[in-house]
Amino acid sequence: MSRFFDGKLSSLVAYTPGEQPKNVRQLIKLNTNESPFPPSPKVFEALTREKIEELRLYPAIGITPLQEATAKFYGIRPEQVFTANGSDEALAFCFHGLCPNGAVFADLTYGFYPVFCDMFRIPMHIIPLREDFSLAIEDYAGRKETVFIANPNAPTGMYLNLDTIRALLEQDRDRLVVVDEAYVDFGGESAVSLIGEYDNLLVIQTFSKSRQLAGGRLGLAMACQELIDDLNKLKFSFNPYSVNNLTLLEGAAAMEDVEYFDACRNAIIETRARTTSALRERGFIIPESMANFIWANPVRISGKEYYEKLREKGILVRYFSGERTKQHVRITIGSEEQMQRLVAATDEIFAEV
Ligand SMILES: *Cc1c(COP(=O)(O)O)cnc(C)c1O
């Protein structure tokens, strides 16, 4: 730490992303919930020489084709769509500007939430998930802080249906609920359908998981117009051009190509079902996942040992040390072939122990 670093931030512990190894082509990379599929062919078509020349200009401000395509997809107005440099940036604005009474979230959820609280000095209240990793909304009744819920949750993949989200919103209509839907496209139902009814609901989505654009850095927030205006005020007080020209085009193309989107997510859902049953047959305990990953307890060996032995065989999954997480690994659902290799590697590992 240099002597210039602000002492108020000296205890900041930065978020640790999953490993992005250089030799990615030699590895089966199942550690950061990326898509095994390339972006939509429409994304390739959108990146013309002419559009690349337009990089000399600042990105569009106001309503963009991306907002129009998103509004059409969800049946909302383009003014209800906020764009950000990844959903992490949208979340940052929510923590920074929309938590007047602090933030409340689960102990086991997206690891960035407590980092944002530290960064912006937002008081946080943490509510442990129940023993079986379920989230009980009764535990949030009476809390005044802004609620952050990843639905489906990470790293468990467990999902709350829309009736439950509605009940959470009804607990206190003067308390904001931010639903982080990074994984909702893999079998869940989006709460965007509720934003017309609830002005205390803000939905965050990303193009990183179900739309094959993790490297494009694109996230969305959707809510009533007042909340979106608030987010735009924050964005235009920080970096109005955080989403670049090319990413705006990529996002619109990906949003418009519903057929490709459905084909990719359905493939993941099917491969998830096959992988889950294959591993359960081998004694694993895995809660029902609605995400593009599974939360797998190998039972016969520890999470760490399984992670390390898979790694030796060139398969990278995510391991979180920590009392409640150390018996598990989080395995991203890749292609059918990648998952067959994971199951085969698991058989080899179990044969050795
Ligand atoms: C991956 C992930 C994000 C971040 O997505 P980006 O759009 O790539 O910043 C946000 N929330 C959750 C729960 C995630 O798993």
Coordinates of C-alpha atoms and ligand atoms in Angstrom, one line a residue:
M1 CA 0.0 0.0 0.0
S2 CA 1.4 3.4 -0.9
R3 CA 1.4 6.2 1.6
F4 CA -1.2 7.9 -0.7
F5 CA -3.9 5.3 -0.2
D6 CA -6.8 6.7 1.7
G7 CA -6.8 5.3 5.2
K8 CA -10.6 5.1 5.2
L9 CA -10.2 2.3 2.6
S10 CA -7.2 0.6 4.1
S11 CA -9.2 -2.4 5.3
L12 CA -10.8 -3.0 1.8
V13 CA -10.6 -6.6 0.8
A14 CA -11.1 -6.8 -3.0
Y15 CA -13.3 -9.4 -4.7
T16 CA -11.4 -12.5 -5.9
P17 CA -12.6 -13.5 -9.4
G18 CA -12.3 -17.1 -10.5
E19 CA -9.1 -17.9 -12.2
Q20 CA -8.7 -16.9 -15.9
P21 CA -5.8 -19.1 -16.9
K22 CA -3.7 -18.3 -20.0
N23 CA -3.7 -21.9 -21.4
V24 CA -7.5 -21.9 -21.6
R25 CA -7.6 -24.1 -24.7
Q26 CA -5.9 -27.0 -23.0
L27 CA -8.3 -26.8 -20.0
I28 CA -11.9 -27.6 -19.4
K29 CA -12.9 -24.3 -17.8
L30 CA -15.9 -24.8 -15.5
N31 CA -15.1 -22.2 -12.9
T32 CA -16.7 -18.9 -13.8
N33 CA -20.1 -19.7 -15.2
E34 CA -19.2 -18.5 -18.7
S35 CA -21.1 -20.0 -21.7
P36 CA -19.4 -22.9 -23.7
F37 CA -21.1 -21.4 -26.8
P38 CA -19.9 -18.5 -29.0
P39 CA -22.0 -15.3 -29.2
S40 CA -25.0 -15.3 -31.5
P41 CA -24.1 -15.2 -35.3
K42 CA -26.0 -11.9 -35.3
V43 CA -23.3 -10.4 -33.0
F44 CA -20.7 -11.2 -35.6
E45 CA -22.8 -9.6 -38.3
A46 CA -23.3 -6.5 -36.2
L47 CA -19.5 -5.8 -36.0
T48 CA -19.0 -4.3 -39.4
R49 CA -16.0 -2.3 -40.6
E50 CA -18.3 0.8 -40.7
K51 CA -19.3 0.3 -37.0
I52 CA -15.6 -0.2 -36.0
E53 CA -14.8 3.2 -37.7
E54 CA -17.5 4.7 -35.5
L55 CA -15.3 4.0 -32.5
R56 CA -13.9 7.5 -33.1
L57 CA -17.2 8.8 -31.8
Y58 CA -18.5 8.6 -28.2
P59 CA -21.2 6.0 -27.6
A60 CA -24.9 7.1 -28.1
I61 CA -26.6 8.6 -25.1
G62 CA -30.4 8.4 -24.6
I63 CA -32.4 5.5 -25.8
T64 CA -30.3 3.0 -27.8
P65 CA -31.4 0.0 -30.0
L66 CA -30.2 -2.2 -27.0
Q67 CA -32.8 -0.6 -24.7
E68 CA -35.4 -0.9 -27.5
A69 CA -34.6 -4.6 -28.0
T70 CA -34.7 -5.3 -24.3
A71 CA -38.0 -3.4 -23.8
K72 CA -39.5 -5.4 -26.7
F73 CA -38.3 -8.7 -25.2
Y74 CA -39.8 -8.0 -21.8
G75 CA -42.8 -5.9 -22.8
I76 CA -41.7 -2.8 -20.9
R77 CA -40.7 0.7 -22.0
P78 CA -37.1 1.5 -23.2
E79 CA -37.0 4.2 -20.5
Q80 CA -37.2 1.4 -17.9
V81 CA -33.9 -0.1 -19.1
F82 CA -30.6 1.0 -17.7
T83 CA -27.3 -0.2 -19.2
A84 CA -24.0 -0.7 -17.4
N85 CA -20.5 -2.1 -17.9
G86 CA -21.4 -5.5 -16.7
S87 CA -24.0 -6.1 -14.0
D88 CA -21.3 -5.6 -11.5
E89 CA -21.3 -1.9 -12.4
A90 CA -25.1 -1.7 -12.1
L91 CA -24.9 -3.4 -8.7
A92 CA -22.2 -0.9 -7.6
F93 CA -24.6 2.0 -8.3
C94 CA -27.3 0.3 -6.3
F95 CA -25.0 -0.1 -3.3
H96 CA -23.6 3.3 -3.7
G97 CA -26.8 5.3 -4.2
L98 CA -29.8 3.1 -3.3
C99 CA -29.0 1.9 0.3
P100 CA -30.0 4.8 2.5
N101 CA -30.6 2.4 5.4
G102 CA -27.8 0.0 4.6
A103 CA -27.9 -3.4 2.8
V104 CA -29.1 -6.8 3.8
F105 CA -28.3 -10.1 2.1
A106 CA -27.5 -13.8 2.7
D107 CA -24.3 -15.2 4.1
L108 CA -23.9 -17.4 1.1
T109 CA -24.5 -15.4 -2.0
Y110 CA -22.6 -13.4 -4.6
G111 CA -19.2 -12.6 -3.0
F112 CA -19.2 -9.1 -4.5
Y113 CA -22.0 -7.7 -2.3
P114 CA -19.9 -7.3 0.9
V115 CA -17.1 -5.8 -1.1
F116 CA -19.3 -3.1 -2.5
C117 CA -20.5 -2.4 1.1
D118 CA -16.9 -1.9 2.2
M119 CA -16.0 0.2 -0.8
F120 CA -19.0 2.6 -0.4
R121 CA -19.1 2.3 3.4
I122 CA -22.6 0.9 3.5
P123 CA -23.6 -0.8 6.7
M124 CA -24.4 -4.4 6.0
H125 CA -26.6 -6.9 7.7
I126 CA -26.0 -10.6 6.9
I127 CA -28.7 -13.3 7.3
P128 CA -27.5 -16.9 7.1
L129 CA -29.3 -19.2 4.7
R130 CA -31.0 -22.1 6.4
E131 CA -29.2 -25.4 7.1
D132 CA -30.2 -26.8 3.7
F133 CA -29.0 -23.6 1.9
S134 CA -32.6 -22.3 1.4
L135 CA -33.5 -18.7 1.8
A136 CA -36.5 -18.1 4.0
I137 CA -38.0 -14.7 3.2
E138 CA -39.6 -14.5 6.8
D139 CA -36.0 -13.8 7.9
Y140 CA -36.2 -10.5 6.0
A141 CA -39.5 -9.3 7.5
G142 CA -39.1 -6.0 9.5
R143 CA -35.6 -5.3 8.0
K144 CA -35.3 -1.7 6.7
E145 CA -32.1 -2.2 4.7
T146 CA -32.2 -2.5 0.9
V147 CA -32.5 -6.2 0.2
F148 CA -30.1 -7.9 -2.3
I149 CA -31.1 -11.3 -3.6
A150 CA -29.4 -13.3 -6.2
N151 CA -32.2 -15.4 -7.8
P152 CA -31.2 -18.1 -8.6
N153 CA -28.7 -17.8 -5.8
A154 CA -24.9 -18.3 -6.3
P155 CA -23.2 -20.6 -5.5
T156 CA -26.1 -22.9 -4.7
G157 CA -28.3 -22.5 -7.9
M158 CA -31.4 -22.5 -5.6
Y159 CA -34.4 -20.5 -6.9
L160 CA -37.3 -18.6 -5.4
N161 CA -40.4 -18.5 -7.5
L162 CA -42.2 -15.3 -8.4
D163 CA -44.9 -15.7 -5.7
T164 CA -42.1 -15.7 -3.1
I165 CA -40.5 -12.6 -4.6
R166 CA -43.9 -10.9 -4.6
A167 CA -44.3 -11.8 -0.9
L168 CA -40.9 -10.3 -0.2
L169 CA -41.9 -7.1 -2.0
E170 CA -45.1 -7.0 0.0
Q171 CA -43.3 -7.2 3.3
D172 CA -42.6 -3.5 3.1
R173 CA -43.4 -1.5 0.0
D174 CA -41.1 1.3 1.3
R175 CA -38.1 -1.0 1.2
L176 CA -36.2 -1.5 -2.0
V177 CA -35.5 -5.1 -3.2
V178 CA -32.8 -5.7 -5.8
V179 CA -33.1 -9.0 -7.5
D180 CA -29.9 -10.1 -9.2
E181 CA -31.0 -12.4 -12.0
A182 CA -27.6 -13.3 -13.5
Y183 CA -28.9 -16.9 -13.8
V184 CA -32.6 -16.6 -14.3
D185 CA -32.6 -17.6 -18.0
F186 CA -31.7 -21.2 -17.1
G187 CA -35.2 -22.2 -16.0
G188 CA -36.4 -19.5 -13.7
E189 CA -39.0 -16.8 -14.3
S190 CA -37.9 -13.1 -14.4
A191 CA -39.3 -10.7 -11.9
V192 CA -39.3 -8.0 -14.6
S193 CA -42.9 -8.9 -15.1
L194 CA -43.5 -7.3 -11.6
I195 CA -41.9 -4.0 -12.1
G196 CA -45.1 -2.3 -13.4
E197 CA -46.8 -3.3 -10.1
Y198 CA -43.9 -2.7 -7.6
D199 CA -41.9 0.5 -7.5
N200 CA -39.8 -1.0 -4.8
L201 CA -38.4 -3.6 -7.2
L202 CA -35.2 -3.4 -9.2
V203 CA -34.1 -6.3 -11.4
I204 CA -30.4 -6.7 -12.5
Q205 CA -29.4 -8.9 -15.4
T206 CA -26.2 -9.7 -17.3
F207 CA -25.1 -10.7 -20.8
S208 CA -22.2 -12.7 -19.3
K209 CA -23.9 -16.0 -18.5
S210 CA -26.9 -16.7 -20.8
R211 CA -26.0 -14.4 -23.7
Q212 CA -22.4 -15.4 -24.3
L213 CA -20.9 -11.9 -23.8
A214 CA -18.9 -12.1 -20.6
G215 CA -16.0 -10.3 -22.3
G216 CA -18.2 -7.7 -23.8
R217 CA -19.1 -6.4 -20.2
L218 CA -22.8 -5.7 -20.4
G219 CA -25.4 -5.5 -17.7
L220 CA -28.9 -4.2 -17.3
A221 CA -31.1 -2.8 -14.6
M222 CA -34.9 -2.8 -15.1
A223 CA -37.4 -1.0 -12.8
C224 CA -39.9 1.8 -12.6
Q225 CA -38.8 4.9 -14.4
E226 CA -38.0 6.8 -11.2
L227 CA -35.4 4.2 -10.1
I228 CA -33.9 4.1 -13.6
D229 CA -33.6 7.9 -13.5
D230 CA -31.8 7.6 -10.2
L231 CA -29.4 5.1 -11.7
N232 CA -28.8 7.3 -14.7
K233 CA -28.1 10.2 -12.4
L234 CA -25.4 8.1 -10.7
K235 CA -24.0 6.9 -14.0
F236 CA -23.8 10.4 -15.4
S237 CA -22.0 11.6 -12.3
F238 CA -19.3 8.9 -12.8
N239 CA -18.9 7.6 -16.3
P240 CA -21.7 8.3 -18.8
Y241 CA -20.0 6.3 -21.5
S242 CA -19.3 3.1 -19.5
V243 CA -20.8 0.9 -22.2
N244 CA -18.8 1.1 -25.4
N245 CA -20.2 1.5 -29.0
L246 CA -19.4 -2.1 -30.0
T247 CA -20.9 -3.6 -26.9
L248 CA -24.1 -1.7 -27.4
L249 CA -24.4 -3.3 -30.8
E250 CA -23.5 -6.7 -29.6
G251 CA -26.0 -6.5 -26.8
A252 CA -28.8 -5.5 -29.2
A253 CA -28.0 -8.3 -31.6
A254 CA -27.9 -10.9 -28.8
M255 CA -31.2 -9.6 -27.4
E256 CA -32.9 -9.8 -30.8
D257 CA -31.7 -13.3 -31.6
V258 CA -34.3 -15.1 -29.4
E259 CA -33.9 -18.3 -31.3
Y260 CA -30.2 -18.7 -30.6
F261 CA -30.7 -17.6 -27.0
D262 CA -33.3 -20.3 -26.4
A263 CA -31.3 -23.0 -28.2
C264 CA -28.2 -22.2 -26.0
R265 CA -30.1 -22.0 -22.7
N266 CA -32.1 -25.2 -23.4
A267 CA -28.8 -27.1 -24.2
I268 CA -27.5 -26.0 -20.8
I269 CA -30.7 -27.0 -19.0
E270 CA -30.5 -30.5 -20.6
T271 CA -26.8 -31.0 -19.9
R272 CA -27.4 -29.8 -16.3
A273 CA -30.0 -32.5 -15.8
R274 CA -27.8 -35.3 -17.3
T275 CA -24.7 -34.1 -15.3
T276 CA -26.7 -33.9 -12.1
S277 CA -28.1 -37.4 -12.4
A278 CA -24.7 -38.9 -13.4
L279 CA -23.1 -37.3 -10.3
R280 CA -25.9 -38.2 -8.0
E281 CA -25.6 -41.9 -9.1
R282 CA -22.0 -41.6 -7.9
G283 CA -23.1 -40.5 -4.4
F284 CA -23.0 -36.7 -4.8
I285 CA -25.4 -34.5 -3.0
I286 CA -26.6 -31.7 -5.3
P287 CA -29.5 -29.3 -4.6
E288 CA -31.9 -28.7 -7.6
S289 CA -30.2 -26.0 -9.6
M290 CA -31.9 -23.4 -11.8
A291 CA -28.6 -21.9 -12.9
N292 CA -25.8 -22.8 -15.4
F293 CA -23.8 -24.4 -12.6
I294 CA -24.4 -27.0 -9.9
W295 CA -23.4 -26.9 -6.2
A296 CA -21.9 -30.4 -5.7
N297 CA -20.9 -32.2 -2.6
P298 CA -18.8 -35.2 -3.6
V299 CA -19.4 -36.8 -0.1
R300 CA -16.6 -39.4 -0.5
I301 CA -13.9 -36.7 -0.5
S302 CA -13.8 -33.1 0.5
G303 CA -14.6 -30.2 -1.8
K304 CA -11.0 -29.2 -1.8
E305 CA -9.6 -32.6 -2.6
Y306 CA -12.1 -33.0 -5.5
Y307 CA -11.2 -29.5 -6.8
E308 CA -7.5 -30.3 -6.7
K309 CA -7.7 -33.7 -8.3
L310 CA -9.9 -32.4 -11.1
R311 CA -7.4 -29.6 -11.6
E312 CA -4.6 -32.2 -12.0
K313 CA -6.7 -33.7 -14.8
G314 CA -7.1 -30.3 -16.6
I315 CA -10.6 -29.5 -15.3
L316 CA -11.1 -26.3 -13.5
V317 CA -14.1 -25.9 -11.1
R318 CA -14.6 -23.3 -8.3
Y319 CA -13.8 -24.1 -4.7
F320 CA -14.7 -21.7 -1.9
S321 CA -12.9 -22.3 1.4
G322 CA -15.0 -21.4 4.3
E323 CA -17.0 -23.3 6.9
R324 CA -20.2 -23.6 5.0
T325 CA -18.7 -24.1 1.6
K326 CA -15.7 -26.3 2.0
Q327 CA -17.4 -29.6 1.4
H328 CA -18.7 -28.4 -2.0
V329 CA -17.5 -27.3 -5.4
R330 CA -19.4 -25.1 -7.9
I331 CA -19.3 -26.7 -11.3
T332 CA -20.3 -24.6 -14.4
I333 CA -22.4 -26.5 -16.9
G334 CA -20.3 -26.6 -20.1
S335 CA -20.9 -28.5 -23.3
E336 CA -22.2 -32.1 -23.2
E337 CA -18.8 -33.4 -24.1
Q338 CA -17.0 -31.3 -21.4
M339 CA -19.5 -32.7 -18.8
Q340 CA -19.0 -36.3 -19.9
R341 CA -15.2 -35.7 -19.4
L342 CA -15.9 -34.3 -15.9
V343 CA -17.9 -37.4 -15.0
A344 CA -15.2 -39.7 -16.5
A345 CA -12.5 -37.8 -14.5
T346 CA -14.7 -38.2 -11.3
D347 CA -14.8 -42.0 -11.9
E348 CA -11.0 -42.0 -12.1
I349 CA -10.6 -39.9 -8.9
F350 CA -13.0 -42.2 -7.0
A351 CA -11.2 -45.3 -8.2
E352 CA -8.0 -43.9 -6.6
V353 CA -9.4 -43.1 -3.2
Ligands
LIG1 C1 -21.6 -13.3 -12.7 C2 -22.5 -12.6 -11.8 C3 -22.6 -11.2 -11.8 C4 -21.7 -10.3 -12.6 O1 -21.9 -10.3 -13.9 P1 -21.2 -9.3 -14.9 O2 -22.3 -8.8 -15.7 O3 -20.2 -10.1 -15.7 O4 -20.5 -8.2 -14.1 C5 -23.5 -10.6 -11.0 N1 -24.2 -11.3 -10.1 C6 -24.1 -12.6 -10.0 C7 -24.9 -13.3 -9.0 C8 -23.2 -13.3 -10.8 O5 -23.0 -14.6 -10.6

